[in-house]
């Protein structure tokens, strides 16, 4: 590990990322390969960075936190990520889930990232171009869904595509303020828990070519 990586891991631990599996996944995932080459030397700062097309790669702390919240002992077969972006979060998730499905609405970003993940040999990640508001019916139901862009209501279709005791983690926009929310589906409905204040790009409808 480089000095910058060691420092990042120390910071994450201080911020409450205690799970060893999460720390190992962050150590295993070369964030410098998911950012533009001019930003390589800043890849291990605990900050979001631009990835083009007005989008950002999330802050390592948020990636670690969301991963920690979605991790369970069992029910780790299929996860759906909405908002592929750089592919970094999908790569981290591929350490825990048997299969990671990820959807991106911006065509050139989808093209670039699906190629990158292929070149990096992530065999259990499958990328899709499309609108995450529609989910991915073909591979539903999912054990877990992670939304990495902010919608202003809980997308009903995604709840439907969850297994009966599945969970969703997402940054919900409530009157301009975003809260990271963990939602657990059960027989009587949805169990919601607020995790943190966050700031994500908005989840937008439709696709962009
Ligand atoms: N998980 C990403 C973070 C990406 S930022 C990473 O690790 O780098 C959020 C991404 O969500 C952007 O790429 C944006 O284009 C995408 N997005 C926004 N609305 C979407 C939608 N409805 N469907 C799919 N992707 C969406």
JSON list of C-alpha atoms and ligand atoms in Angstrom, two decimals:
[
{"chain": "A", "resi": 1, "resn": "UNK", "atom": "CA", "xyz": [0.00, 0.00, 0.00]},
{"chain": "A", "resi": 2, "resn": "UNK", "atom": "CA", "xyz": [1.12, 3.55, -0.70]},
{"chain": "A", "resi": 3, "resn": "UNK", "atom": "CA", "xyz": [1.36, 6.12, 2.07]},
{"chain": "A", "resi": 4, "resn": "UNK", "atom": "CA", "xyz": [-1.77, 7.84, 0.77]},
{"chain": "A", "resi": 5, "resn": "UNK", "atom": "CA", "xyz": [-3.68, 4.54, 0.94]},
{"chain": "A", "resi": 6, "resn": "UNK", "atom": "CA", "xyz": [-2.53, 3.84, 4.49]},
{"chain": "A", "resi": 7, "resn": "UNK", "atom": "CA", "xyz": [-3.63, 7.32, 5.52]},
{"chain": "A", "resi": 8, "resn": "UNK", "atom": "CA", "xyz": [-7.03, 6.83, 3.90]},
{"chain": "A", "resi": 9, "resn": "UNK", "atom": "CA", "xyz": [-7.60, 3.53, 5.73]},
{"chain": "A", "resi": 10, "resn": "UNK", "atom": "CA", "xyz": [-6.70, 5.21, 9.04]},
{"chain": "A", "resi": 11, "resn": "UNK", "atom": "CA", "xyz": [-9.19, 7.98, 8.31]},
{"chain": "A", "resi": 12, "resn": "UNK", "atom": "CA", "xyz": [-11.96, 5.52, 7.45]},
{"chain": "A", "resi": 13, "resn": "UNK", "atom": "CA", "xyz": [-11.37, 3.58, 10.68]},
{"chain": "A", "resi": 14, "resn": "UNK", "atom": "CA", "xyz": [-11.55, 6.82, 12.67]},
{"chain": "A", "resi": 15, "resn": "UNK", "atom": "CA", "xyz": [-14.84, 7.64, 10.94]},
{"chain": "A", "resi": 16, "resn": "UNK", "atom": "CA", "xyz": [-16.38, 4.36, 12.10]},
{"chain": "A", "resi": 17, "resn": "UNK", "atom": "CA", "xyz": [-15.63, 1.90, 9.31]},
{"chain": "A", "resi": 18, "resn": "UNK", "atom": "CA", "xyz": [-14.89, -1.04, 11.59]},
{"chain": "A", "resi": 19, "resn": "UNK", "atom": "CA", "xyz": [-15.82, -4.03, 9.46]},
{"chain": "A", "resi": 20, "resn": "UNK", "atom": "CA", "xyz": [-12.72, -5.95, 8.36]},
{"chain": "A", "resi": 21, "resn": "UNK", "atom": "CA", "xyz": [-14.32, -7.11, 5.12]},
{"chain": "A", "resi": 22, "resn": "UNK", "atom": "CA", "xyz": [-15.02, -3.50, 4.14]},
{"chain": "A", "resi": 23, "resn": "UNK", "atom": "CA", "xyz": [-11.49, -2.38, 4.96]},
{"chain": "A", "resi": 24, "resn": "UNK", "atom": "CA", "xyz": [-10.10, -5.31, 2.93]},
{"chain": "A", "resi": 25, "resn": "UNK", "atom": "CA", "xyz": [-12.30, -4.42, -0.05]},
{"chain": "A", "resi": 26, "resn": "UNK", "atom": "CA", "xyz": [-11.16, -0.79, 0.03]},
{"chain": "A", "resi": 27, "resn": "UNK", "atom": "CA", "xyz": [-7.52, -1.94, 0.22]},
{"chain": "A", "resi": 28, "resn": "UNK", "atom": "CA", "xyz": [-8.12, -4.33, -2.71]},
{"chain": "A", "resi": 29, "resn": "UNK", "atom": "CA", "xyz": [-9.75, -1.79, -5.01]},
{"chain": "A", "resi": 30, "resn": "UNK", "atom": "CA", "xyz": [-7.29, 0.47, -6.87]},
{"chain": "A", "resi": 31, "resn": "UNK", "atom": "CA", "xyz": [-9.24, 3.76, -6.84]},
{"chain": "A", "resi": 32, "resn": "UNK", "atom": "CA", "xyz": [-6.51, 5.45, -8.91]},
{"chain": "A", "resi": 33, "resn": "UNK", "atom": "CA", "xyz": [-7.61, 3.34, -11.89]},
{"chain": "A", "resi": 34, "resn": "UNK", "atom": "CA", "xyz": [-11.21, 4.60, -11.64]},
{"chain": "A", "resi": 35, "resn": "UNK", "atom": "CA", "xyz": [-10.38, 8.32, -11.92]},
{"chain": "A", "resi": 36, "resn": "UNK", "atom": "CA", "xyz": [-9.01, 10.35, -14.84]},
{"chain": "A", "resi": 37, "resn": "UNK", "atom": "CA", "xyz": [-5.25, 9.97, -15.16]},
{"chain": "A", "resi": 38, "resn": "UNK", "atom": "CA", "xyz": [-4.63, 13.65, -14.26]},
{"chain": "A", "resi": 39, "resn": "UNK", "atom": "CA", "xyz": [-6.32, 13.00, -10.89]},
{"chain": "A", "resi": 40, "resn": "UNK", "atom": "CA", "xyz": [-4.43, 9.78, -10.12]},
{"chain": "A", "resi": 41, "resn": "UNK", "atom": "CA", "xyz": [-2.27, 11.44, -7.49]},
{"chain": "A", "resi": 42, "resn": "UNK", "atom": "CA", "xyz": [-5.42, 12.54, -5.62]},
{"chain": "A", "resi": 43, "resn": "UNK", "atom": "CA", "xyz": [-7.24, 9.20, -5.82]},
{"chain": "A", "resi": 44, "resn": "UNK", "atom": "CA", "xyz": [-6.67, 8.28, -2.16]},
{"chain": "A", "resi": 45, "resn": "UNK", "atom": "CA", "xyz": [-7.88, 11.57, -0.71]},
{"chain": "A", "resi": 46, "resn": "UNK", "atom": "CA", "xyz": [-11.14, 11.09, 1.18]},
{"chain": "A", "resi": 47, "resn": "UNK", "atom": "CA", "xyz": [-12.99, 13.24, -1.35]},
{"chain": "A", "resi": 48, "resn": "UNK", "atom": "CA", "xyz": [-15.36, 12.87, -4.28]},
{"chain": "A", "resi": 49, "resn": "UNK", "atom": "CA", "xyz": [-13.64, 13.60, -7.63]},
{"chain": "A", "resi": 50, "resn": "UNK", "atom": "CA", "xyz": [-15.01, 14.54, -11.07]},
{"chain": "A", "resi": 51, "resn": "UNK", "atom": "CA", "xyz": [-15.34, 11.71, -13.61]},
{"chain": "A", "resi": 52, "resn": "UNK", "atom": "CA", "xyz": [-16.64, 13.79, -16.53]},
{"chain": "A", "resi": 53, "resn": "UNK", "atom": "CA", "xyz": [-20.23, 14.24, -17.80]},
{"chain": "A", "resi": 54, "resn": "UNK", "atom": "CA", "xyz": [-20.95, 16.37, -14.70]},
{"chain": "A", "resi": 55, "resn": "UNK", "atom": "CA", "xyz": [-20.71, 13.30, -12.46]},
{"chain": "A", "resi": 56, "resn": "UNK", "atom": "CA", "xyz": [-18.45, 12.33, -9.57]},
{"chain": "A", "resi": 57, "resn": "UNK", "atom": "CA", "xyz": [-16.88, 9.25, -8.05]},
{"chain": "A", "resi": 58, "resn": "UNK", "atom": "CA", "xyz": [-18.18, 9.14, -4.46]},
{"chain": "A", "resi": 59, "resn": "UNK", "atom": "CA", "xyz": [-16.01, 9.89, -1.45]},
{"chain": "A", "resi": 60, "resn": "UNK", "atom": "CA", "xyz": [-14.28, 6.70, -0.15]},
{"chain": "A", "resi": 61, "resn": "UNK", "atom": "CA", "xyz": [-15.94, 7.16, 3.27]},
{"chain": "A", "resi": 62, "resn": "UNK", "atom": "CA", "xyz": [-19.41, 7.13, 1.66]},
{"chain": "A", "resi": 63, "resn": "UNK", "atom": "CA", "xyz": [-18.56, 4.08, -0.47]},
{"chain": "A", "resi": 64, "resn": "UNK", "atom": "CA", "xyz": [-17.29, 2.28, 2.64]},
{"chain": "A", "resi": 65, "resn": "UNK", "atom": "CA", "xyz": [-20.26, 3.40, 4.76]},
{"chain": "A", "resi": 66, "resn": "UNK", "atom": "CA", "xyz": [-22.87, 2.34, 2.18]},
{"chain": "A", "resi": 67, "resn": "UNK", "atom": "CA", "xyz": [-21.09, -0.98, 1.70]},
{"chain": "A", "resi": 68, "resn": "UNK", "atom": "CA", "xyz": [-20.96, -1.56, 5.46]},
{"chain": "A", "resi": 69, "resn": "UNK", "atom": "CA", "xyz": [-24.67, -0.81, 5.82]},
{"chain": "A", "resi": 70, "resn": "UNK", "atom": "CA", "xyz": [-25.65, -3.18, 2.99]},
{"chain": "A", "resi": 71, "resn": "UNK", "atom": "CA", "xyz": [-23.44, -6.05, 4.18]},
{"chain": "A", "resi": 72, "resn": "UNK", "atom": "CA", "xyz": [-25.19, -8.97, 5.91]},
{"chain": "A", "resi": 73, "resn": "UNK", "atom": "CA", "xyz": [-24.06, -12.44, 7.00]},
{"chain": "A", "resi": 74, "resn": "UNK", "atom": "CA", "xyz": [-26.33, -14.10, 4.45]},
{"chain": "A", "resi": 75, "resn": "UNK", "atom": "CA", "xyz": [-28.39, -12.94, 1.47]},
{"chain": "A", "resi": 76, "resn": "UNK", "atom": "CA", "xyz": [-25.33, -11.83, -0.47]},
{"chain": "A", "resi": 77, "resn": "UNK", "atom": "CA", "xyz": [-26.17, -13.33, -3.87]},
{"chain": "A", "resi": 78, "resn": "UNK", "atom": "CA", "xyz": [-27.40, -10.52, -6.09]},
{"chain": "A", "resi": 79, "resn": "UNK", "atom": "CA", "xyz": [-27.04, -6.78, -5.70]},
{"chain": "A", "resi": 80, "resn": "UNK", "atom": "CA", "xyz": [-28.31, -4.09, -8.08]},
{"chain": "A", "resi": 81, "resn": "UNK", "atom": "CA", "xyz": [-26.50, -0.76, -8.16]},
{"chain": "A", "resi": 82, "resn": "UNK", "atom": "CA", "xyz": [-28.16, 2.28, -9.72]},
{"chain": "A", "resi": 83, "resn": "UNK", "atom": "CA", "xyz": [-25.61, 4.78, -11.09]},
{"chain": "A", "resi": 84, "resn": "UNK", "atom": "CA", "xyz": [-22.50, 2.95, -12.29]},
{"chain": "A", "resi": 85, "resn": "UNK", "atom": "CA", "xyz": [-20.49, 6.16, -12.75]},
{"chain": "A", "resi": 86, "resn": "UNK", "atom": "CA", "xyz": [-16.79, 5.30, -12.53]},
{"chain": "A", "resi": 87, "resn": "UNK", "atom": "CA", "xyz": [-17.48, 1.67, -11.54]},
{"chain": "A", "resi": 88, "resn": "UNK", "atom": "CA", "xyz": [-15.62, 2.04, -8.22]},
{"chain": "A", "resi": 89, "resn": "UNK", "atom": "CA", "xyz": [-18.58, 1.26, -5.95]},
{"chain": "A", "resi": 90, "resn": "UNK", "atom": "CA", "xyz": [-19.50, -1.74, -8.14]},
{"chain": "A", "resi": 91, "resn": "UNK", "atom": "CA", "xyz": [-15.91, -2.99, -7.85]},
{"chain": "A", "resi": 92, "resn": "UNK", "atom": "CA", "xyz": [-16.04, -2.70, -4.05]},
{"chain": "A", "resi": 93, "resn": "UNK", "atom": "CA", "xyz": [-19.40, -4.54, -3.96]},
{"chain": "A", "resi": 94, "resn": "UNK", "atom": "CA", "xyz": [-18.00, -7.34, -6.13]},
{"chain": "A", "resi": 95, "resn": "UNK", "atom": "CA", "xyz": [-15.89, -8.38, -3.11]},
{"chain": "A", "resi": 96, "resn": "UNK", "atom": "CA", "xyz": [-19.00, -9.39, -1.14]},
{"chain": "A", "resi": 97, "resn": "UNK", "atom": "CA", "xyz": [-21.80, -10.25, -3.55]},
{"chain": "A", "resi": 98, "resn": "UNK", "atom": "CA", "xyz": [-21.78, -13.22, -5.89]},
{"chain": "A", "resi": 99, "resn": "UNK", "atom": "CA", "xyz": [-23.11, -11.05, -8.68]},
{"chain": "A", "resi": 100, "resn": "UNK", "atom": "CA", "xyz": [-23.23, -7.26, -9.10]},
{"chain": "A", "resi": 101, "resn": "UNK", "atom": "CA", "xyz": [-25.62, -5.73, -11.66]},
{"chain": "A", "resi": 102, "resn": "UNK", "atom": "CA", "xyz": [-25.16, -2.02, -12.30]},
{"chain": "A", "resi": 103, "resn": "UNK", "atom": "CA", "xyz": [-27.10, 0.48, -14.42]},
{"chain": "A", "resi": 104, "resn": "UNK", "atom": "CA", "xyz": [-25.92, 3.83, -15.88]},
{"chain": "A", "resi": 105, "resn": "UNK", "atom": "CA", "xyz": [-28.13, 6.33, -17.76]},
{"chain": "A", "resi": 106, "resn": "UNK", "atom": "CA", "xyz": [-25.32, 8.20, -19.61]},
{"chain": "A", "resi": 107, "resn": "UNK", "atom": "CA", "xyz": [-24.29, 6.20, -22.70]},
{"chain": "A", "resi": 108, "resn": "UNK", "atom": "CA", "xyz": [-20.63, 7.28, -23.07]},
{"chain": "A", "resi": 109, "resn": "UNK", "atom": "CA", "xyz": [-20.05, 6.76, -19.33]},
{"chain": "A", "resi": 110, "resn": "UNK", "atom": "CA", "xyz": [-21.64, 3.31, -19.57]},
{"chain": "A", "resi": 111, "resn": "UNK", "atom": "CA", "xyz": [-19.39, 2.48, -22.57]},
{"chain": "A", "resi": 112, "resn": "UNK", "atom": "CA", "xyz": [-16.24, 3.68, -20.84]},
{"chain": "A", "resi": 113, "resn": "UNK", "atom": "CA", "xyz": [-16.87, 2.01, -17.48]},
{"chain": "A", "resi": 114, "resn": "UNK", "atom": "CA", "xyz": [-18.13, -1.33, -18.82]},
{"chain": "A", "resi": 115, "resn": "UNK", "atom": "CA", "xyz": [-14.92, -1.55, -20.89]},
{"chain": "A", "resi": 116, "resn": "UNK", "atom": "CA", "xyz": [-12.76, -0.61, -17.89]},
{"chain": "A", "resi": 117, "resn": "UNK", "atom": "CA", "xyz": [-14.35, -3.26, -15.64]},
{"chain": "A", "resi": 118, "resn": "UNK", "atom": "CA", "xyz": [-13.89, -5.87, -18.38]},
{"chain": "A", "resi": 119, "resn": "UNK", "atom": "CA", "xyz": [-10.24, -4.91, -18.83]},
{"chain": "A", "resi": 120, "resn": "UNK", "atom": "CA", "xyz": [-9.73, -5.12, -15.07]},
{"chain": "A", "resi": 121, "resn": "UNK", "atom": "CA", "xyz": [-11.20, -8.63, -15.15]},
{"chain": "A", "resi": 122, "resn": "UNK", "atom": "CA", "xyz": [-14.13, -8.10, -12.78]},
{"chain": "A", "resi": 123, "resn": "UNK", "atom": "CA", "xyz": [-16.00, -11.20, -13.86]},
{"chain": "A", "resi": 124, "resn": "UNK", "atom": "CA", "xyz": [-18.97, -10.94, -11.49]},
{"chain": "A", "resi": 125, "resn": "UNK", "atom": "CA", "xyz": [-20.03, -7.41, -12.50]},
{"chain": "A", "resi": 126, "resn": "UNK", "atom": "CA", "xyz": [-22.50, -6.90, -15.31]},
{"chain": "A", "resi": 127, "resn": "UNK", "atom": "CA", "xyz": [-23.10, -3.37, -16.66]},
{"chain": "A", "resi": 128, "resn": "UNK", "atom": "CA", "xyz": [-26.33, -2.13, -18.23]},
{"chain": "A", "resi": 129, "resn": "UNK", "atom": "CA", "xyz": [-27.25, 1.06, -20.06]},
{"chain": "A", "resi": 130, "resn": "UNK", "atom": "CA", "xyz": [-30.68, 2.30, -19.03]},
{"chain": "A", "resi": 131, "resn": "UNK", "atom": "CA", "xyz": [-32.86, 4.21, -16.60]},
{"chain": "A", "resi": 132, "resn": "UNK", "atom": "CA", "xyz": [-32.46, 2.95, -13.05]},
{"chain": "A", "resi": 133, "resn": "UNK", "atom": "CA", "xyz": [-36.02, 4.03, -12.24]},
{"chain": "A", "resi": 134, "resn": "UNK", "atom": "CA", "xyz": [-37.05, 0.95, -14.22]},
{"chain": "A", "resi": 135, "resn": "UNK", "atom": "CA", "xyz": [-34.72, -1.35, -12.32]},
{"chain": "A", "resi": 136, "resn": "UNK", "atom": "CA", "xyz": [-33.63, -4.58, -13.98]},
{"chain": "A", "resi": 137, "resn": "UNK", "atom": "CA", "xyz": [-36.61, -6.89, -14.15]},
{"chain": "A", "resi": 138, "resn": "UNK", "atom": "CA", "xyz": [-34.70, -9.56, -16.06]},
{"chain": "A", "resi": 139, "resn": "UNK", "atom": "CA", "xyz": [-32.50, -10.34, -13.02]},
{"chain": "A", "resi": 140, "resn": "UNK", "atom": "CA", "xyz": [-34.94, -9.51, -10.21]},
{"chain": "A", "resi": 141, "resn": "UNK", "atom": "CA", "xyz": [-35.52, -10.22, -7.39]},
{"chain": "A", "resi": 142, "resn": "UNK", "atom": "CA", "xyz": [-32.38, -8.84, -5.73]},
{"chain": "A", "resi": 143, "resn": "UNK", "atom": "CA", "xyz": [-31.06, -9.40, -2.21]},
{"chain": "A", "resi": 144, "resn": "UNK", "atom": "CA", "xyz": [-30.03, -5.77, -2.09]},
{"chain": "A", "resi": 145, "resn": "UNK", "atom": "CA", "xyz": [-30.22, -2.54, -4.10]},
{"chain": "A", "resi": 146, "resn": "UNK", "atom": "CA", "xyz": [-27.84, 0.41, -3.75]},
{"chain": "A", "resi": 147, "resn": "UNK", "atom": "CA", "xyz": [-28.79, 3.74, -5.33]},
{"chain": "A", "resi": 148, "resn": "UNK", "atom": "CA", "xyz": [-25.83, 6.09, -5.80]},
{"chain": "A", "resi": 149, "resn": "UNK", "atom": "CA", "xyz": [-27.77, 9.09, -7.15]},
{"chain": "A", "resi": 150, "resn": "UNK", "atom": "CA", "xyz": [-30.45, 10.93, -5.20]},
{"chain": "A", "resi": 151, "resn": "UNK", "atom": "CA", "xyz": [-34.16, 10.43, -5.98]},
{"chain": "A", "resi": 152, "resn": "UNK", "atom": "CA", "xyz": [-36.87, 12.53, -4.28]},
{"chain": "A", "resi": 153, "resn": "UNK", "atom": "CA", "xyz": [-39.08, 9.57, -3.50]},
{"chain": "A", "resi": 154, "resn": "UNK", "atom": "CA", "xyz": [-38.55, 5.86, -2.94]},
{"chain": "A", "resi": 155, "resn": "UNK", "atom": "CA", "xyz": [-38.81, 4.24, -6.39]},
{"chain": "A", "resi": 156, "resn": "UNK", "atom": "CA", "xyz": [-41.73, 1.75, -6.14]},
{"chain": "A", "resi": 157, "resn": "UNK", "atom": "CA", "xyz": [-40.49, -0.48, -8.97]},
{"chain": "A", "resi": 158, "resn": "UNK", "atom": "CA", "xyz": [-37.22, -1.03, -7.12]},
{"chain": "A", "resi": 159, "resn": "UNK", "atom": "CA", "xyz": [-39.07, -2.10, -3.96]},
{"chain": "A", "resi": 160, "resn": "UNK", "atom": "CA", "xyz": [-40.96, -4.61, -6.12]},
{"chain": "A", "resi": 161, "resn": "UNK", "atom": "CA", "xyz": [-37.67, -5.96, -7.51]},
{"chain": "A", "resi": 162, "resn": "UNK", "atom": "CA", "xyz": [-36.35, -6.74, -4.02]},
{"chain": "A", "resi": 163, "resn": "UNK", "atom": "CA", "xyz": [-36.59, -10.18, -2.42]},
{"chain": "A", "resi": 164, "resn": "UNK", "atom": "CA", "xyz": [-39.16, -10.45, 0.44]},
{"chain": "A", "resi": 165, "resn": "UNK", "atom": "CA", "xyz": [-36.57, -9.57, 3.09]},
{"chain": "A", "resi": 166, "resn": "UNK", "atom": "CA", "xyz": [-34.30, -7.49, 0.86]},
{"chain": "A", "resi": 167, "resn": "UNK", "atom": "CA", "xyz": [-32.73, -4.12, 1.68]},
{"chain": "A", "resi": 168, "resn": "UNK", "atom": "CA", "xyz": [-32.16, -0.85, -0.17]},
{"chain": "A", "resi": 169, "resn": "UNK", "atom": "CA", "xyz": [-29.64, 1.82, 0.64]},
{"chain": "A", "resi": 170, "resn": "UNK", "atom": "CA", "xyz": [-30.16, 5.22, -0.95]},
{"chain": "A", "resi": 171, "resn": "UNK", "atom": "CA", "xyz": [-29.70, 8.98, -0.57]},
{"chain": "A", "resi": 172, "resn": "UNK", "atom": "CA", "xyz": [-33.27, 10.30, -0.42]},
{"chain": "A", "resi": 173, "resn": "UNK", "atom": "CA", "xyz": [-33.81, 13.95, -1.25]},
{"chain": "A", "resi": 174, "resn": "UNK", "atom": "CA", "xyz": [-36.24, 15.49, 1.21]},
{"chain": "A", "resi": 175, "resn": "UNK", "atom": "CA", "xyz": [-36.94, 19.15, 0.35]},
{"chain": "A", "resi": 176, "resn": "UNK", "atom": "CA", "xyz": [-33.41, 19.80, -0.83]},
{"chain": "A", "resi": 177, "resn": "UNK", "atom": "CA", "xyz": [-31.69, 17.86, 1.97]},
{"chain": "A", "resi": 178, "resn": "UNK", "atom": "CA", "xyz": [-30.36, 14.38, 1.37]},
{"chain": "A", "resi": 179, "resn": "UNK", "atom": "CA", "xyz": [-30.50, 11.63, 3.96]},
{"chain": "A", "resi": 180, "resn": "UNK", "atom": "CA", "xyz": [-28.82, 8.27, 3.50]},
{"chain": "A", "resi": 181, "resn": "UNK", "atom": "CA", "xyz": [-31.61, 5.78, 4.16]},
{"chain": "A", "resi": 182, "resn": "UNK", "atom": "CA", "xyz": [-31.55, 2.05, 4.81]},
{"chain": "A", "resi": 183, "resn": "UNK", "atom": "CA", "xyz": [-34.85, 0.40, 3.97]},
{"chain": "A", "resi": 184, "resn": "UNK", "atom": "CA", "xyz": [-35.57, -3.18, 4.93]},
{"chain": "A", "resi": 185, "resn": "UNK", "atom": "CA", "xyz": [-38.50, -4.95, 3.33]},
{"chain": "A", "resi": 186, "resn": "UNK", "atom": "CA", "xyz": [-40.55, -7.29, 5.52]},
{"chain": "A", "resi": 187, "resn": "UNK", "atom": "CA", "xyz": [-44.01, -8.86, 5.59]},
{"chain": "A", "resi": 188, "resn": "UNK", "atom": "CA", "xyz": [-45.68, -5.85, 7.15]},
{"chain": "A", "resi": 189, "resn": "UNK", "atom": "CA", "xyz": [-44.03, -3.23, 4.93]},
{"chain": "A", "resi": 190, "resn": "UNK", "atom": "CA", "xyz": [-40.86, -1.14, 4.94]},
{"chain": "A", "resi": 191, "resn": "UNK", "atom": "CA", "xyz": [-38.59, -0.52, 7.89]},
{"chain": "A", "resi": 192, "resn": "UNK", "atom": "CA", "xyz": [-36.63, 2.74, 7.43]},
{"chain": "A", "resi": 193, "resn": "UNK", "atom": "CA", "xyz": [-33.54, 3.99, 9.20]},
{"chain": "A", "resi": 194, "resn": "UNK", "atom": "CA", "xyz": [-31.67, 7.25, 8.60]},
{"chain": "A", "resi": 195, "resn": "UNK", "atom": "CA", "xyz": [-27.90, 6.68, 8.49]},
{"chain": "A", "resi": 196, "resn": "UNK", "atom": "CA", "xyz": [-26.25, 9.99, 7.61]},
{"chain": "A", "resi": 197, "resn": "UNK", "atom": "CA", "xyz": [-26.47, 13.33, 5.82]},
{"chain": "A", "resi": 198, "resn": "UNK", "atom": "CA", "xyz": [-25.07, 12.98, 2.31]},
{"chain": "A", "resi": 199, "resn": "UNK", "atom": "CA", "xyz": [-24.70, 14.80, -1.00]},
{"chain": "A", "resi": 200, "resn": "UNK", "atom": "CA", "xyz": [-25.17, 12.91, -4.26]},
{"chain": "A", "resi": 201, "resn": "UNK", "atom": "CA", "xyz": [-25.97, 14.04, -7.81]},
{"chain": "A", "resi": 202, "resn": "UNK", "atom": "CA", "xyz": [-29.71, 13.79, -8.54]},
{"chain": "A", "resi": 203, "resn": "UNK", "atom": "CA", "xyz": [-31.21, 10.59, -9.88]},
{"chain": "A", "resi": 204, "resn": "UNK", "atom": "CA", "xyz": [-32.62, 11.61, -13.26]},
{"chain": "A", "resi": 205, "resn": "UNK", "atom": "CA", "xyz": [-35.29, 9.99, -15.39]},
{"chain": "A", "resi": 206, "resn": "UNK", "atom": "CA", "xyz": [-34.64, 8.64, -18.88]},
{"chain": "A", "resi": 207, "resn": "UNK", "atom": "CA", "xyz": [-31.31, 8.09, -20.60]},
{"chain": "A", "resi": 208, "resn": "UNK", "atom": "CA", "xyz": [-28.75, 10.38, -22.26]},
{"chain": "A", "resi": 209, "resn": "UNK", "atom": "CA", "xyz": [-26.94, 9.35, -25.44]},
{"chain": "B", "resi": 1, "resn": "LIG", "atom": "N1", "xyz": [-21.43, 4.69, -8.01]},
{"chain": "B", "resi": 1, "resn": "LIG", "atom": "C1", "xyz": [-20.67, 5.67, -8.71]},
{"chain": "B", "resi": 1, "resn": "LIG", "atom": "C2", "xyz": [-21.10, 7.08, -8.34]},
{"chain": "B", "resi": 1, "resn": "LIG", "atom": "C3", "xyz": [-21.66, 7.69, -9.52]},
{"chain": "B", "resi": 1, "resn": "LIG", "atom": "S1", "xyz": [-22.39, 9.28, -9.42]},
{"chain": "B", "resi": 1, "resn": "LIG", "atom": "C4", "xyz": [-19.18, 5.49, -8.56]},
{"chain": "B", "resi": 1, "resn": "LIG", "atom": "O1", "xyz": [-18.75, 4.63, -7.77]},
{"chain": "B", "resi": 1, "resn": "LIG", "atom": "O2", "xyz": [-18.40, 6.15, -9.26]},
{"chain": "B", "resi": 1, "resn": "LIG", "atom": "C5", "xyz": [-24.06, 8.86, -9.85]},
{"chain": "B", "resi": 1, "resn": "LIG", "atom": "C6", "xyz": [-24.27, 8.24, -11.18]},
{"chain": "B", "resi": 1, "resn": "LIG", "atom": "O3", "xyz": [-25.67, 7.94, -11.28]},
{"chain": "B", "resi": 1, "resn": "LIG", "atom": "C7", "xyz": [-23.95, 9.11, -12.41]},
{"chain": "B", "resi": 1, "resn": "LIG", "atom": "O4", "xyz": [-23.09, 8.45, -13.25]},
{"chain": "B", "resi": 1, "resn": "LIG", "atom": "C8", "xyz": [-25.32, 9.34, -13.04]},
{"chain": "B", "resi": 1, "resn": "LIG", "atom": "O5", "xyz": [-25.29, 9.46, -14.46]},
{"chain": "B", "resi": 1, "resn": "LIG", "atom": "C9", "xyz": [-26.08, 8.10, -12.61]},
{"chain": "B", "resi": 1, "resn": "LIG", "atom": "N2", "xyz": [-27.55, 8.19, -12.65]},
{"chain": "B", "resi": 1, "resn": "LIG", "atom": "C10", "xyz": [-28.36, 9.23, -12.30]},
{"chain": "B", "resi": 1, "resn": "LIG", "atom": "N3", "xyz": [-29.66, 8.92, -12.49]},
{"chain": "B", "resi": 1, "resn": "LIG", "atom": "C11", "xyz": [-29.69, 7.64, -12.96]},
{"chain": "B", "resi": 1, "resn": "LIG", "atom": "C12", "xyz": [-30.72, 6.75, -13.37]},
{"chain": "B", "resi": 1, "resn": "LIG", "atom": "N4", "xyz": [-32.01, 7.10, -13.35]},
{"chain": "B", "resi": 1, "resn": "LIG", "atom": "N5", "xyz": [-30.38, 5.52, -13.81]},
{"chain": "B", "resi": 1, "resn": "LIG", "atom": "C13", "xyz": [-29.07, 5.12, -13.86]},
{"chain": "B", "resi": 1, "resn": "LIG", "atom": "N6", "xyz": [-28.04, 5.93, -13.50]},
{"chain": "B", "resi": 1, "resn": "LIG", "atom": "C14", "xyz": [-28.34, 7.16, -13.06]}
]
